[in-house]
Amino acid sequence: MSATLPPSPSDGHASEAIAVAAERRWAWVVMAITALLVLVMVVTGLHWAAMPPSRVETIDVRTVHIKGEFVESNLGTTLGADGKVVVRLIAQQYSFEPQCIVVPADMPVTFRGTATDAIHGFVVGRTNANTMLIPGFVATFTTTFRRTGEQLMPCHEYCGTGHEAMWGRVQILPPEEFLSKARGGERLSCVQR
Ligand code: CUA
């Protein structure tokens, strides 16, 4: 029947001691969780810093325009003999080259891009085609566009005072239409020349 007794001063001290002990315990739990998270961050950070990414392609910024894969005549979209669609583009302050890109829907499209002056980025509309373009490196990814139509392709990495005016367009064509245009083997783009 102790519950019906008025609490004595010693009971108050006991419950206070219990509360303090519980708070201490939880403080340790929180500290342990925090320490674990910091440890995970440090270990993964060091791990990633020490290991090169699985593949890094570099390119000489000084000769990008003059020789190799990203000369102007090689930019745009190509349909390879193996049926692969490859888009090559360059980003520079403050435009993309080419400014308008043609791709097919429902076929894998590989993008290969680089930048010549600052870090740029691009994203095609609301698709998952999204990457950063960094001087000295070739960015590449493959995606498949499901819907035909025209999409905007803005630079999404702040690259200088003209950043917000830097954007291109992507025309996604039905596969048959794209293939009939691309069969010639030349570089395709939708820029009006
Ligand atoms: Cu280029 Cu922002």
Coordinates of C-alpha atoms and ligand atoms in Angstrom, one line a residue:
M1 CA 0.0 0.0 0.0
S2 CA 3.0 2.3 -0.3
A3 CA 1.3 4.0 -3.3
T4 CA -1.3 5.6 -1.1
L5 CA 1.4 7.2 1.2
P6 CA 2.3 10.8 0.6
P7 CA 5.7 10.9 -1.1
S8 CA 8.5 11.4 1.4
P9 CA 11.5 13.7 0.7
S10 CA 13.7 10.6 0.2
D11 CA 11.3 9.4 -2.6
G12 CA 11.8 12.7 -4.4
H13 CA 15.5 12.3 -4.2
A14 CA 15.3 8.7 -5.5
S15 CA 13.1 9.6 -8.5
E16 CA 15.4 12.6 -9.3
A17 CA 18.4 10.3 -9.2
I18 CA 16.6 7.8 -11.6
A19 CA 15.8 10.7 -13.9
V20 CA 19.4 11.9 -13.9
A21 CA 20.7 8.4 -14.5
A22 CA 18.2 8.0 -17.5
E23 CA 19.3 11.3 -18.9
R24 CA 22.9 10.4 -18.6
R25 CA 22.2 7.1 -20.3
W26 CA 20.4 8.7 -23.2
A27 CA 23.1 11.4 -23.5
W28 CA 25.6 8.6 -24.0
V29 CA 23.4 6.9 -26.6
V30 CA 23.1 10.2 -28.6
M31 CA 26.9 10.8 -28.3
A32 CA 27.5 7.2 -29.5
I33 CA 25.2 7.7 -32.5
T34 CA 26.9 11.0 -33.3
A35 CA 30.3 9.5 -33.0
L36 CA 29.3 6.6 -35.2
L37 CA 28.0 8.9 -37.9
V38 CA 31.1 11.0 -37.8
L39 CA 33.2 7.9 -38.1
V40 CA 31.2 6.7 -41.1
M41 CA 31.7 10.1 -42.7
V42 CA 35.5 10.1 -42.1
V43 CA 36.0 6.5 -43.2
T44 CA 33.9 6.9 -46.4
G45 CA 35.5 10.3 -47.1
L46 CA 39.0 9.0 -46.8
H47 CA 38.1 5.9 -48.8
W48 CA 36.7 7.9 -51.7
A49 CA 39.6 10.3 -51.6
A50 CA 42.1 7.5 -51.7
M51 CA 40.4 5.4 -54.4
P52 CA 40.2 6.8 -57.9
P53 CA 36.6 6.6 -59.3
S54 CA 36.2 3.5 -61.4
R55 CA 36.8 5.4 -64.6
V56 CA 38.0 8.9 -65.2
E57 CA 38.6 10.2 -68.7
T58 CA 40.7 13.3 -69.0
I59 CA 41.2 15.6 -71.9
D60 CA 43.6 18.5 -72.6
V61 CA 41.6 21.7 -72.4
R62 CA 44.1 23.6 -74.5
T63 CA 43.6 21.4 -77.5
V64 CA 39.9 20.4 -77.2
H65 CA 38.9 22.7 -80.1
I66 CA 41.8 21.8 -82.3
K67 CA 42.1 18.0 -82.3
G68 CA 40.5 14.9 -81.1
E69 CA 36.9 13.9 -80.3
F70 CA 35.5 17.4 -79.5
V71 CA 36.5 19.3 -82.6
E72 CA 33.6 21.3 -84.0
S73 CA 33.0 19.0 -86.9
N74 CA 32.6 16.1 -84.6
L75 CA 30.0 17.7 -82.2
G76 CA 26.3 16.8 -82.3
T77 CA 24.7 13.4 -82.7
T78 CA 26.0 10.4 -84.6
L79 CA 24.5 7.0 -85.4
G80 CA 27.4 4.6 -85.3
A81 CA 27.7 1.6 -87.6
D82 CA 27.0 -0.5 -84.5
G83 CA 23.6 1.3 -84.1
K84 CA 24.8 3.3 -81.1
V85 CA 23.7 6.9 -80.8
V86 CA 26.3 9.2 -79.4
V87 CA 25.9 12.9 -78.7
R88 CA 29.1 15.0 -78.3
L89 CA 28.9 18.5 -76.8
I90 CA 31.0 21.2 -75.3
A91 CA 30.0 23.7 -72.7
Q92 CA 31.6 27.1 -72.5
Q93 CA 30.8 30.5 -71.1
Y94 CA 27.9 30.9 -72.0
S95 CA 26.6 28.4 -74.5
F96 CA 26.5 24.8 -75.5
E97 CA 27.9 23.6 -78.8
P98 CA 25.7 22.5 -80.5
Q99 CA 23.0 24.7 -79.1
C100 CA 20.3 22.3 -80.2
I101 CA 20.6 18.5 -80.1
V102 CA 18.7 15.9 -81.9
V103 CA 18.1 12.5 -80.3
P104 CA 15.8 9.6 -80.9
A105 CA 13.2 8.4 -78.4
D106 CA 13.2 4.8 -77.1
M107 CA 16.8 4.2 -78.1
P108 CA 19.8 4.4 -75.7
V109 CA 21.6 7.7 -76.2
T110 CA 25.2 8.1 -74.9
F111 CA 26.2 11.7 -74.1
R112 CA 29.9 12.6 -74.1
G113 CA 30.7 16.2 -73.0
T114 CA 33.3 18.4 -71.6
A115 CA 33.8 22.0 -70.7
T116 CA 36.5 24.4 -71.8
D117 CA 36.6 27.2 -69.2
A118 CA 34.5 26.7 -66.1
I119 CA 32.4 24.0 -64.5
H120 CA 29.1 23.8 -66.2
G121 CA 26.3 21.3 -66.0
F122 CA 23.2 20.4 -68.0
V123 CA 19.9 18.7 -67.5
V124 CA 17.5 17.7 -70.2
G125 CA 14.0 18.9 -69.2
R126 CA 12.6 16.7 -66.5
T127 CA 14.5 13.6 -67.6
N128 CA 17.3 11.9 -65.8
A129 CA 19.8 13.2 -68.4
N130 CA 21.8 15.3 -65.9
T131 CA 25.5 15.7 -65.5
M132 CA 28.3 18.2 -64.8
L133 CA 30.8 19.2 -67.4
I134 CA 34.3 19.9 -65.9
P135 CA 37.3 21.3 -67.8
G136 CA 39.8 18.6 -68.3
F137 CA 37.4 15.7 -67.9
V138 CA 35.0 13.9 -70.2
A139 CA 31.6 13.3 -68.7
T140 CA 29.6 10.4 -70.2
F141 CA 26.3 8.7 -69.5
T142 CA 23.7 6.8 -71.4
T143 CA 20.0 7.3 -71.1
T144 CA 16.8 6.6 -73.0
F145 CA 14.2 9.3 -73.7
R146 CA 10.7 8.0 -73.4
R147 CA 8.8 10.9 -74.9
T148 CA 9.2 12.8 -78.1
G149 CA 9.1 16.6 -78.2
E150 CA 11.4 19.4 -77.4
Q151 CA 13.1 19.9 -74.1
L152 CA 15.1 22.7 -72.7
M153 CA 18.6 22.0 -71.6
P154 CA 19.8 24.6 -69.1
C155 CA 23.2 24.9 -67.5
H156 CA 22.5 24.1 -63.9
E157 CA 25.9 24.9 -62.4
Y158 CA 26.7 28.5 -61.7
C159 CA 29.5 29.3 -64.1
G160 CA 29.6 33.1 -64.2
T161 CA 27.6 36.2 -64.9
G162 CA 26.0 34.7 -68.0
H163 CA 25.0 31.5 -66.3
E164 CA 21.2 32.0 -66.4
A165 CA 21.3 32.8 -70.1
M166 CA 23.1 29.5 -70.8
W167 CA 20.8 26.9 -72.2
G168 CA 20.3 24.7 -75.2
R169 CA 17.5 22.6 -76.6
V170 CA 17.0 18.9 -77.2
Q171 CA 14.6 17.6 -79.9
I172 CA 13.5 14.1 -79.2
L173 CA 12.3 12.5 -82.4
P174 CA 10.4 9.3 -83.0
P175 CA 13.0 6.6 -83.7
E176 CA 12.0 6.1 -87.4
E177 CA 12.3 9.8 -88.1
F178 CA 15.7 10.0 -86.3
L179 CA 17.0 7.0 -88.1
S180 CA 16.1 8.3 -91.5
K181 CA 17.9 11.6 -90.8
A182 CA 20.9 9.9 -89.2
R183 CA 21.6 7.2 -91.8
G184 CA 23.9 9.5 -93.8
G185 CA 26.4 9.2 -90.9
E186 CA 27.0 12.9 -90.6
R187 CA 26.7 14.8 -87.3
L188 CA 23.2 15.9 -86.6
S189 CA 22.0 18.9 -84.7
C190 CA 18.9 21.0 -85.0
V191 CA 20.8 24.3 -85.1
Q192 CA 19.6 26.4 -88.1
R193 CA 22.7 27.1 -90.1
Ligands
CUA1 CU1 27.3 27.3 -67.7 CU2 26.1 27.8 -65.8

